[in-house]
C-alpha positions in Angstrom: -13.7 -44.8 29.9 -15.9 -44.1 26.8 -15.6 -43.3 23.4 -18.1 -42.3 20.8 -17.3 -42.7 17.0 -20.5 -43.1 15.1 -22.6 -46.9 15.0 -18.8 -48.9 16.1 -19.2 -51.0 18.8 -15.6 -50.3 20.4 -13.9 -50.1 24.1 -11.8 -47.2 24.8 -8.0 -49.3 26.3 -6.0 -45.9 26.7 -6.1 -42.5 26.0 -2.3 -40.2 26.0 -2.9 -36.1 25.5 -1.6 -33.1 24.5 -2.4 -29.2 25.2 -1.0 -26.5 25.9 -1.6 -23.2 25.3 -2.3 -21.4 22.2 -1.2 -25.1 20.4 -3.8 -26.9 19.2 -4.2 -30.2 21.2 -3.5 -34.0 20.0 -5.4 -37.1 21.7 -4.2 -40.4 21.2 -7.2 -43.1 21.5 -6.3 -46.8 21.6 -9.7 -49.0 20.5 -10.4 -52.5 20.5 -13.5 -53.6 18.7 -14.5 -57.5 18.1 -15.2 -56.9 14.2 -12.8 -55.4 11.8 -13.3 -51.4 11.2 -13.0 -49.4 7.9 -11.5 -46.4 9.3 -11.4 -44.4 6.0 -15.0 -43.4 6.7 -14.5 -41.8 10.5 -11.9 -39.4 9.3 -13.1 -36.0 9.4 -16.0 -37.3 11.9 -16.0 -36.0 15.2 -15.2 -38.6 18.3 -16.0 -38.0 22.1 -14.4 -39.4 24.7 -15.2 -39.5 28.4 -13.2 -40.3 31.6 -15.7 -42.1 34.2 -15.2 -42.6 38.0 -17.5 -44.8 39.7 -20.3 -43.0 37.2 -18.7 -39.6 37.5 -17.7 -37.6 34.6 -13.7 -36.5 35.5 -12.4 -35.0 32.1 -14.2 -35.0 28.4 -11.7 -34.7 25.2 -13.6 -34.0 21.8 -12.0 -33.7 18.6 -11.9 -34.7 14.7 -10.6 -38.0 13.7 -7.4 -37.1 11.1 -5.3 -40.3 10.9 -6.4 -44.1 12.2 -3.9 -47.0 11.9 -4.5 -51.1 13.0 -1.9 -51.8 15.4 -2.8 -55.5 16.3 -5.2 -58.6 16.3 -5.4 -60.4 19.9 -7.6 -62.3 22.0 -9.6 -59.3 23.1 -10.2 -58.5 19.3 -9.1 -55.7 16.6 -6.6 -53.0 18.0 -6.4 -49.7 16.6 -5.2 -45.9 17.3 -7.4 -43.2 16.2 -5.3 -39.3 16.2 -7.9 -36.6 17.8 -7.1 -33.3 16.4 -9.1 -29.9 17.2 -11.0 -28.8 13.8 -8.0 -26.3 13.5 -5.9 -28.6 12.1 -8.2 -28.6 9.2 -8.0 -24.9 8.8 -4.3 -25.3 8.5 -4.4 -27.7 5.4 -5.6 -24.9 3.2 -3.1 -21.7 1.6 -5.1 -18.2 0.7 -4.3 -15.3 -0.1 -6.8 -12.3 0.9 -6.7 -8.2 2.0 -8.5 -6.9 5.4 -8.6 -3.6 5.3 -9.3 -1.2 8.8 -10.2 -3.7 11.0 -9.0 -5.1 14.2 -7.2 -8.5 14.8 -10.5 -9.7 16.7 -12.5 -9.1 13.3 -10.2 -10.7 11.0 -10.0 -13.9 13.4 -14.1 -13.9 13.1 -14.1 -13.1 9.0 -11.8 -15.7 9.2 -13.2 -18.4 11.2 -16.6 -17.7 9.9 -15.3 -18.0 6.4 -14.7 -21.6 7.0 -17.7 -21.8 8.7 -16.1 -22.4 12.3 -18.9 -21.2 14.8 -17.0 -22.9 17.9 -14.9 -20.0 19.5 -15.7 -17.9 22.5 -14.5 -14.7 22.4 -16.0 -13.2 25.2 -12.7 -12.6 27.5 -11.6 -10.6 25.0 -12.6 -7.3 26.4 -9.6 -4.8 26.0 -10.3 -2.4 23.7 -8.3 -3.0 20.0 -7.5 -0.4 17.3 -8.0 -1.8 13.6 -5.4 -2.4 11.4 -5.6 -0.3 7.8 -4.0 -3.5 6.3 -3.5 -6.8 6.3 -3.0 -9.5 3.7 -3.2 -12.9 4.0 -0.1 -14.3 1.8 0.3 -17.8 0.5 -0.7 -19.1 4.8 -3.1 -21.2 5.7 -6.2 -19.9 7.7 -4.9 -21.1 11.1 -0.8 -19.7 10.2 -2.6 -16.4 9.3 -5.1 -15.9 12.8 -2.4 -17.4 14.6 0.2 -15.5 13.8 -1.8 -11.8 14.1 -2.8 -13.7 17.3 0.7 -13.9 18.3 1.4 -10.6 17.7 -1.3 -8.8 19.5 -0.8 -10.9 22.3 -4.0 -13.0 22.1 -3.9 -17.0 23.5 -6.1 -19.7 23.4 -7.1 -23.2 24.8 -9.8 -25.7 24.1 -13.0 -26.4 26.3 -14.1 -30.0 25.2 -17.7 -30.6 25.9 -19.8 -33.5 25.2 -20.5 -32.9 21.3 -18.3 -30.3 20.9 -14.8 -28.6 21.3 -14.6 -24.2 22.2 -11.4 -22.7 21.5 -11.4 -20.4 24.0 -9.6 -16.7 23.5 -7.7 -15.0 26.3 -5.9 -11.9 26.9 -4.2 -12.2 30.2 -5.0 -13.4 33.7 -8.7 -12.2 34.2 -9.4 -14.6 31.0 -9.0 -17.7 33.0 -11.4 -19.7 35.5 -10.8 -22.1 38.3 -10.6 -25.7 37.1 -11.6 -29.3 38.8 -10.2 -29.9 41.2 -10.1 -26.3 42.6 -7.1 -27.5 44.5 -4.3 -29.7 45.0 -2.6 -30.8 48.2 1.1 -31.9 47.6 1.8 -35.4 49.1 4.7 -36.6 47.8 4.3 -39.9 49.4 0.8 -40.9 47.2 1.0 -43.6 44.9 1.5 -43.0 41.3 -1.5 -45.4 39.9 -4.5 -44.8 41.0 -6.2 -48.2 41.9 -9.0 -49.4 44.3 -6.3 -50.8 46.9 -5.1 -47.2 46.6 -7.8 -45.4 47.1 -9.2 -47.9 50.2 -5.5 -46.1 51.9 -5.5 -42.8 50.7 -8.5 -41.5 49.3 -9.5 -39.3 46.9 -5.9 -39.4 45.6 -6.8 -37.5 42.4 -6.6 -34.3 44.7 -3.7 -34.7 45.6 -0.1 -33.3 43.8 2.9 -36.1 44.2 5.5 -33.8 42.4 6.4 -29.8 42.2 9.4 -29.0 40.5 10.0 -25.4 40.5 12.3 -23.9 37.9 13.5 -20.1 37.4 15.2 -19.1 34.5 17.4 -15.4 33.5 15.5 -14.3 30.8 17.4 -11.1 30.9 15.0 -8.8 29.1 14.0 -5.9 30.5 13.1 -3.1 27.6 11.4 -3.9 24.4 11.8 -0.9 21.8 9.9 -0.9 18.8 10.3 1.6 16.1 9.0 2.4 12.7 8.5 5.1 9.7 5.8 6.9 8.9 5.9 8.6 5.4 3.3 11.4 6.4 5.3 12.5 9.6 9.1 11.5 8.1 10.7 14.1 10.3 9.1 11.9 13.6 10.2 8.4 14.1 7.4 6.6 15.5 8.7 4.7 18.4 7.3 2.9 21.9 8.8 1.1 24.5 8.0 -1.5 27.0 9.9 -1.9 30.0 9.2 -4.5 33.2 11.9 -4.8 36.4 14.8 -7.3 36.3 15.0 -10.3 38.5 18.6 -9.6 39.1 21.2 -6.9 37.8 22.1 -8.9 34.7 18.0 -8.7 33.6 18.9 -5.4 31.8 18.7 -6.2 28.2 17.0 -4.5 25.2 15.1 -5.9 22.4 15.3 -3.8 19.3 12.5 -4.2 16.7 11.9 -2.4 13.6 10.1 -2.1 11.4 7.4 -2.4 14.2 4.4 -2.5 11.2 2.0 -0.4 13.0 2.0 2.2 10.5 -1.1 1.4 9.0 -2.9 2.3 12.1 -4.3 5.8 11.2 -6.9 6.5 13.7 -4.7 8.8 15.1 -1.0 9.3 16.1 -1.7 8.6 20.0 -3.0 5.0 18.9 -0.6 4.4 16.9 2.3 4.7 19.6 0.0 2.6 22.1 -0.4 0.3 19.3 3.6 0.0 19.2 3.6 0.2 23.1 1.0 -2.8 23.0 2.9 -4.8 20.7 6.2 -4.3 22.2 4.9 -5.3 25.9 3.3 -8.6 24.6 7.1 -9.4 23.5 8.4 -8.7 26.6 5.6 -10.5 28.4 6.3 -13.6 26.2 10.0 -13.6 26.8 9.5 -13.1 30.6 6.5 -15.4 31.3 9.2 -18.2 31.5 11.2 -16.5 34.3 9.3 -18.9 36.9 7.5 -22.3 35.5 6.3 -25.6 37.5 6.2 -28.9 37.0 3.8 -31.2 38.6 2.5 -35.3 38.2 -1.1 -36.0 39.8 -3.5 -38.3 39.1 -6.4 -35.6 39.0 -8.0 -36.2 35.3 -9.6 -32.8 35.7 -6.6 -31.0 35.5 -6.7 -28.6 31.7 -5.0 -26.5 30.1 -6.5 -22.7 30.7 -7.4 -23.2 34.1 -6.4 -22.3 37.4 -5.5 -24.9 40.4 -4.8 -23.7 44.0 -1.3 -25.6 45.1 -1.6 -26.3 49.4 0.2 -27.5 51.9 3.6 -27.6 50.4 6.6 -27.3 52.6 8.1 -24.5 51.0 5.8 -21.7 51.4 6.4 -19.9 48.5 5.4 -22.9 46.5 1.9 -22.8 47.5 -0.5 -20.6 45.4 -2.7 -20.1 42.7 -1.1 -20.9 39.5 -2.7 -21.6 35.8 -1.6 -24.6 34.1 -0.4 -23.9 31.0 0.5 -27.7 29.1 -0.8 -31.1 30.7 0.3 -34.5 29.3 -2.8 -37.1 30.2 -2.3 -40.9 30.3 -5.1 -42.5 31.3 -5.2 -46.7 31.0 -7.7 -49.0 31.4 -6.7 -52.5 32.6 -6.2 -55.0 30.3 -9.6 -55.6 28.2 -10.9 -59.8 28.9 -7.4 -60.5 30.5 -9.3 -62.3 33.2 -7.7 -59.3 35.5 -9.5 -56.3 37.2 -10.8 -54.7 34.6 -13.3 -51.9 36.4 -10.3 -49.2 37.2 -8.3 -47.1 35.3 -5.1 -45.7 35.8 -4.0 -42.5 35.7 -0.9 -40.2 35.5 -1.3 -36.1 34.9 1.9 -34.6 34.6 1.6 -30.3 33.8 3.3 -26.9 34.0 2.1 -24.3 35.3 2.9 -20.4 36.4 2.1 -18.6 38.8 -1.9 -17.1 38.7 -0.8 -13.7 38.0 2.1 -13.8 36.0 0.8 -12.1 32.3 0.9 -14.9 29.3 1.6 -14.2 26.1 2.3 -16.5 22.9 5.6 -16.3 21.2 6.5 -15.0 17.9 6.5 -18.7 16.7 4.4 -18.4 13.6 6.8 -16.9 10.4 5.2 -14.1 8.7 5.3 -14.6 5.3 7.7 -13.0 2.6 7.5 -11.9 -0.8 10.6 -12.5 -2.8 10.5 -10.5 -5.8 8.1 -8.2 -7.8 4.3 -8.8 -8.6 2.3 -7.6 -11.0 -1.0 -5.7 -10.5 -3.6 -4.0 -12.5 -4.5 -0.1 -11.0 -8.2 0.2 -10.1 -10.5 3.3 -9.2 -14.3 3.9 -8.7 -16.4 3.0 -11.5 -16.2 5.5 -14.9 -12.9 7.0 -13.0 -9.6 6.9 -15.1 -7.1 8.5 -12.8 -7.6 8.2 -9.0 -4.9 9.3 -6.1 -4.6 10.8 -3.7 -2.6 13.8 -2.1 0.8 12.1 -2.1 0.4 10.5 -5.6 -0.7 7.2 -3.9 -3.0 4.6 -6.3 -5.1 1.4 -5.2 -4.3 -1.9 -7.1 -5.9 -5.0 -7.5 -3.4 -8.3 -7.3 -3.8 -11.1 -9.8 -4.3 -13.4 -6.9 -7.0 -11.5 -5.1 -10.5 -13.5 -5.3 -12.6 -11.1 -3.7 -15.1 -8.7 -5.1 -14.1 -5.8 -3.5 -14.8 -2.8 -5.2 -11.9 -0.7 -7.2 -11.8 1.9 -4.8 -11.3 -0.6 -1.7 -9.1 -3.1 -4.0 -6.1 -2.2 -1.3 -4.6 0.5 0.7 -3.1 3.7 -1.1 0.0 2.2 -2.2 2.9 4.9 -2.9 4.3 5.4 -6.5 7.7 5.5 -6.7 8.7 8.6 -10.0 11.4 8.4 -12.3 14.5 11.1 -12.1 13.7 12.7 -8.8 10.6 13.8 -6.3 10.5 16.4 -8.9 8.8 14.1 -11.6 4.9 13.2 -10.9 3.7 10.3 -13.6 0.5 8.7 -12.1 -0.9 5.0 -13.4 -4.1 5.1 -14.6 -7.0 2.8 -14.1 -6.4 -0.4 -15.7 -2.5 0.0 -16.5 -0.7 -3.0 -15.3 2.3 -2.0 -12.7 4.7 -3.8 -10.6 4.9 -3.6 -7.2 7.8 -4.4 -4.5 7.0 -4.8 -0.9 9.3 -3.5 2.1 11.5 -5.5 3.4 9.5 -8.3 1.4 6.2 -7.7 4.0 2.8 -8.2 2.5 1.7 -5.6 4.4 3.6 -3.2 2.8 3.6 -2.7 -1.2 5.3 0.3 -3.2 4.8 0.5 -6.9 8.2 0.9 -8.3 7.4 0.3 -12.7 5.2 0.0 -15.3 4.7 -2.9 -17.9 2.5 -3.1 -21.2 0.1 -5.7 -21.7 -2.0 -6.5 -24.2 -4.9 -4.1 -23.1 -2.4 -1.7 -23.2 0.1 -1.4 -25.9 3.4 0.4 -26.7 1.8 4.0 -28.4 3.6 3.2 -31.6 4.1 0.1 -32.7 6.6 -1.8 -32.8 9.4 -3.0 -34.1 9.0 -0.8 -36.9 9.2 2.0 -34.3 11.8 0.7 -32.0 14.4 4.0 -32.8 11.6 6.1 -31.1 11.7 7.1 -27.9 8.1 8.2 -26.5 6.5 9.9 -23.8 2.6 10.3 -24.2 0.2 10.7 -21.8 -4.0 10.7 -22.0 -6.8 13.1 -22.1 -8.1 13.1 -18.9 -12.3 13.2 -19.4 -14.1 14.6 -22.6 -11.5 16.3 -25.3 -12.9 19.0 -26.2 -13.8 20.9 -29.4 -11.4 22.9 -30.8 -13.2 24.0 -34.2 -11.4 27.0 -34.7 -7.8 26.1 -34.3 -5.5 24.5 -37.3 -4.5 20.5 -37.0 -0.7 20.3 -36.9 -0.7 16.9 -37.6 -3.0 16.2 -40.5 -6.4 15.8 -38.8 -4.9 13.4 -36.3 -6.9 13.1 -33.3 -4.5 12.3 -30.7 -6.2 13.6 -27.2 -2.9 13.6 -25.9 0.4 15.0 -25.6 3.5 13.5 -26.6 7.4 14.4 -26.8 9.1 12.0 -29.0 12.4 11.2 -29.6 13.2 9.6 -33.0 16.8 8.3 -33.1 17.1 6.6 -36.6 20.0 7.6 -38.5 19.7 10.3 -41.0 15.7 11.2 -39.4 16.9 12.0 -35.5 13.8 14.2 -34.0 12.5 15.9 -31.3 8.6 16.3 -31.8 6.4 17.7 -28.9 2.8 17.6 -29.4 0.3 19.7 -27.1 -3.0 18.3 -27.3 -4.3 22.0 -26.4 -2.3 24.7 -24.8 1.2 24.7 -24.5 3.0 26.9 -22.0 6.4 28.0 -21.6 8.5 29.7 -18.4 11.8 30.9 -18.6 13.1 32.9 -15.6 16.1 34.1 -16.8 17.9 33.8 -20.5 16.6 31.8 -23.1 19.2 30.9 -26.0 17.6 28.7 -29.0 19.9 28.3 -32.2 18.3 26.5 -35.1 21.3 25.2 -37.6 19.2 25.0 -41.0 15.5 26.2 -41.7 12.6 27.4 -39.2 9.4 27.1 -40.0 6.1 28.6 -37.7 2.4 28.1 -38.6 -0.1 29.8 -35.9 -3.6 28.9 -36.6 -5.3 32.0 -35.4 -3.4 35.0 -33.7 -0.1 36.3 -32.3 1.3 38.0 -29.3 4.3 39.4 -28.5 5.6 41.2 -26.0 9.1 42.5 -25.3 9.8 44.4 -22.0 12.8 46.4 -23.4 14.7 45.7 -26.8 13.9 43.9 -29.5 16.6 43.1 -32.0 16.7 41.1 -34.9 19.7 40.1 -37.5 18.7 38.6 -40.6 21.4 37.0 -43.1 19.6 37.5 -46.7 16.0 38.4 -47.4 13.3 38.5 -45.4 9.6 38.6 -46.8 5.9 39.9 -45.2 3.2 39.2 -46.6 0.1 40.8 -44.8 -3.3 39.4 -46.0 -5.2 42.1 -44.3 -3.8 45.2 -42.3 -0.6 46.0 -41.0 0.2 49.0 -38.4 2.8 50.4 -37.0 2.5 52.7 -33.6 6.2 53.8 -32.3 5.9 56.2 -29.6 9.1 57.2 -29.8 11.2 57.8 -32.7 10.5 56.0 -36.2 13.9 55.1 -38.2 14.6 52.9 -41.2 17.5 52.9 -43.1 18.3 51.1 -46.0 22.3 51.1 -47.7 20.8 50.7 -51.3 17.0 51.6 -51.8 13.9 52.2 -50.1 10.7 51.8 -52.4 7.4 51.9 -51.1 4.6 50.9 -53.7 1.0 51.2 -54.3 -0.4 49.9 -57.6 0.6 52.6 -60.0 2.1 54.7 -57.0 5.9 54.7 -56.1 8.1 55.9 -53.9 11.6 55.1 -54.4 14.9 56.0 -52.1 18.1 55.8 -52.9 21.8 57.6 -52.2 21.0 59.3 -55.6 17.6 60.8 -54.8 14.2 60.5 -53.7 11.5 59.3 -56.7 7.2 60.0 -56.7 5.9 58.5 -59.0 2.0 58.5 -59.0 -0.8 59.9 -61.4 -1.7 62.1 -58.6 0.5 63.1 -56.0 -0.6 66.3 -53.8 1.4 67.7 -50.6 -0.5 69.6 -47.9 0.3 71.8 -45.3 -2.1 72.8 -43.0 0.2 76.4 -42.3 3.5 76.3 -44.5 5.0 74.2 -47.0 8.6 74.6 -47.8 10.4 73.2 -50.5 14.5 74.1 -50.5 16.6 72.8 -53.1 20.3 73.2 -52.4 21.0 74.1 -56.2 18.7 74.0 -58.3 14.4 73.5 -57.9 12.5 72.8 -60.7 9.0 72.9 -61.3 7.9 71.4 -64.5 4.0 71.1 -65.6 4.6 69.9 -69.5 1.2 71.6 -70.0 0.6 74.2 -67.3 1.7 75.0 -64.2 -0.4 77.0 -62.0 0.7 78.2 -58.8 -2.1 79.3 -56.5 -2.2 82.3 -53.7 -3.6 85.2 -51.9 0.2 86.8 -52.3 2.6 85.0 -54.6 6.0 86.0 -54.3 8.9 84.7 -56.2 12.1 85.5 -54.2 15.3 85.3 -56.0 18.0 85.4 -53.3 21.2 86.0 -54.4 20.7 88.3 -57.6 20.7 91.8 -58.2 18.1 94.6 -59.3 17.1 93.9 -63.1 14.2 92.2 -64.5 13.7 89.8 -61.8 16.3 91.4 -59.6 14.4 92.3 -56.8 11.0 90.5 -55.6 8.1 90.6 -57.3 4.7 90.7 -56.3 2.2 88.7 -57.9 -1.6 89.7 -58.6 -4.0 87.6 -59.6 -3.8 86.0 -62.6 -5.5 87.5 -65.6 -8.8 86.7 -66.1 -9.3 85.5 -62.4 -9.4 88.5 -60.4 
């Protein structure tokens, strides 16, 4: 055996490993050295070690050193054990938080990865086509938790291929992912020896070849159906579910495992994938549950044997034990004989002992990661394209940008549309704006899944009045949305206060209670049926430039006292039908100098001029009397003038007289 760590002169006395897969591997290397060794330095390092026969590499482990400890001083010199990790385990020391937005697992693993500027992973077997996710955050997990747990739930495995300067984790998805190992085979002889020593192998050979235990073991499982089922808020009225069945071993293999939420929502490439995203996920659960249905157990002294690989099984008794299978975990223990013990010291010893299952039974990685949880609210500032001040969507959805989020992702691609939950029904649409801090809960505490449920003031944003001194006042004001306007013509209401905004106020301080609504511009109101209003004290109504009013049938006002008009420039009147006004004590109707006053008594003209016309006849009838005076003359003009006296007899104006012209004008 070999080991390489750097300019130490050391002997490698024993090596014990660990793999399996989708686990990341631990080697145990016992070292003597002749000098004392500052270990401090080699952590980090990378150390290779080599398994030798008679000159022939049999098995290579490579790893990073991450813990050394002196075990022992003895004849042979300075003992120590050196802890050979894979270079995950550094990715696993670390705790981010970061967004991924419409891509697939695959991608994120490779943002990932590269991001920590890991270059060694082959993903070449990786060849079945994957649907990207629209979201997926990274929460408070370390860069291995996060890969491996998206991993885990797409159904993606790994193992490690350990070469000479380097180690490849290497990415499966199933059987075709997985190679023939060394040896290619195995013939079961129970009867070999269990070290593997020169005396034995002068008896029996290449023993390495050869398998000295197979322990079969089934197990009930009893899955047989995985349903998986989720909610889709643009298709509410279809449930999105999938489901993945296999056959039972036996009748009692009939079982269901329910799952929801299923979190493949977010998948919005079309409603098709997203169901054969829930199928996919639900069948790597059931292939997880059900890969244990039927496991091996073998010892050999064949070094080659690793995890990810396939060995053929022969000559076993039992025919259905022979096959291909893939090992899945191997345990190494590999010793060299005792270093300057005076003994044979030019063989090592070896002992293998794996599981495996069979070839083309599907592997999948359990659930074993935890997904991370958000317990409580968090805080978050609303974001939009550059110059933009509102930005949704159709279903009222914003984006956000999280305190904790390092990256320089543009507004618009901050997050997902996150849903906005309104105040006092579905009826009620208030939308953040860019920049307004909000809070926002997460579904069933999932990362994945956010949901802005308030609003908070910061300092960039203040209460609109202030406060204390306005702490009676309850306020609703919103924002001009873009450039204001210019309203030249129209009247301030509120002393030249430019508020580009409207606003309904409540004021609740004793002795001042008010309602106030402002309308930055128009303001319009529908009523469909009745509208009552009842004002208990005064009215007042100021309208800066004209009025309108229209009333499809009556119009009826009652007014308790007075009521005044004033009428700076014309006023008109057009009634199509019939004109009345009454009046129980007077009517007057003045013009300067000219009056016209009605009363129960009479009817009064005053005027310096007043003149009646008739275009045909004129009548004047006084019920008992009708006087004409003219205090100087009074001249009564006509072709025919007749003076009828009706009612009195023949005398000197007895009977009617005809007029001539008047002397001097005829």
């Amino acid at each position: 055996m070999a080991i390489d760590v750097g300019d130490e002169q050391v002997v490698l006395e024993r090596i014990r490993s660990s793999e399996r897969l989708s686990t990341p591997f631990e080697v145990l290397a016992d070292i003597i050295s002749p000098l004392e060794i500052d270990l401090q330095p080699h952590l980090g390092k990378p150390a290779g070690l080599a398994v030798l026969e008679d000159g022939e590499l049999l098995r290579r482990f490579h790893g990073l050193v991450t813990a050394g400890e002196y075990v022992k001083e003895t004849q042979s010199g300075h003992h120590y054990r050196l802890s050979i990790r894979p270079w995950t385990f550094y990715l696993d020391q670390n705790r981010q938080m970061a967004i991924y937005q419409d891509k697939t697992v695959v991608q994120i693993v490779k943002q990932v990865f590269e991001n920590a500027g890991v270059q060694d992973v082959d993903y070449t077997r990786l060849v079945r086509p994957r649907i990207p996710r629209g979201y997926t955050v990274q929460y408070r997990e370390s860069d291995f938790a996060f890969v491996s747990r998206l991993m885990e739930e797409e159904g993606i495995y790994y193992f490690f291929r350990h070469d000479a300067d380097r180690h490849v984790m290497i990415l499966c998805e199933g059987p075709a992912s997985h190679q023939p190992g060394k040896p290619l085979r195995l013939k079961y002889n129970a009867n070999s020896v269990s070290v593997f020593t020169a005396d034995s192998k002068s008896r029996f050979g290449a023993q390495g070849d050869y398998l000295q235990t197979w322990i079969e073991r089934v197990a009930s499982t009893a899955e047989a159906k995985v349903t998986v089922r989720d909610f889709d808020f643009e298709s509410p009225d279809q449930p999105l579910s999938a489901e993945a069945s296999g056959e039972g071993a036996h009748p009692r293999d009939d079982r269901e495992i329910f799952v929801y939420p299923g979190r493949y929502t977010r998948e919005k490439t079309g409603r098709g994938d997203q169901e054969q995203t829930g199928r996919d996920r639900g069948q790597a659960l059931l292939d997880a549950q059900r890969a244990g249905r039927r496991t091996f157990t073998g010892t050999s002294q064949a070094t080659g044997l690793t995890t990810g690989y396939r060995v053929d099984v022969e000559e076993h008794p039992a025919a259905r034990m022979n096959g291909s299978y893939l090992i899945t975990s191997a345990e190494h223990s590999i010793a060299a004989e005792s270093y300057r013990s005076g003994q044979q010291d030019d063989e090592d010893s070896y002992n293998v002992k794996f599981e495996a299952i069979p070839a083309d039974t599907v592997f999948r990685p359990r659930l074993e990661t935890p997904r991370p949880r958000v317990q409580g609210l968090e805080s978050a500032i609303v974001t939009g394209p550059p110059g933009e001040t509102i930005y949704t969507d159709e279903y009222g959805r914003v984006k956000v940008r999280f305190h904790w989020d390092r990256a320089d992702t543009p507004g618009e691609r901050s997050t997902c549309w996150i849903r906005v939950s309104q105040t006092g029904g579905l009826g009620n649409v208030i939308l953040p704006r860019v920049g307004h801090e909000v809070l926002v809960d997460f579904l069933d505490g999932d990362p994945d899944r956010p949901l802005v449920v308030g609003r908070v003031f910061n300092k960039a944003h203040m209460p609109v009045y202030d406060l204390p001194a306005n702490k009676t006042r309850a306020v609703w004001r919103t924002l001009t949305y873009g450039p204001s306007g210019d309203y030249p013509e129209t009247q301030a209401l509120d002393s030249g206060t430019n508020r580009t905004s409207n606003e309904i106020r409540f004021e609740d301080k004793g002795g001042q209670e008010e309602l106030f609504i402002h309308a930055e511009r128009d303001m319009n109101s529908r009523v469909r049926f009745d509208e009552s209003r009842h004002v208990g004290h005064n009215q007042d109504r100021q309208v800066g430039l004209d009025r309108t009013t229209k009333v499809g049938r009556d119009d009826t006002k009652t007014i308790g006292r007075d009521r005044t008009t004033h009428v700076v420039g014309k006023d008109g009147l057009l009634v199509d039908g019939t004109l009345s006004i009454e009046s129980k004590t007077s009517i007057t109707l003045r013009v300067g100098n000219s009056v016209i006053v009605m009363n129960p008594g009479g009817i009064l003209i005053q005027s310096p001029h007043v003149e009646v016309q008739a275009t045909t006849e004129a009548i004047v009838n006084g019920g008992a009397e009708t006087r004409i005076n003219g205090k100087a003359k009074l001249v009564l003009n006509g072709a025919i003038t007749e003076i009828n006296p009706e009612g009195l007899g023949d005398g000197a104006f007895g009977a009617p007289q005809t007029l001539g012209p008047a002397a001097g004008e005829g």
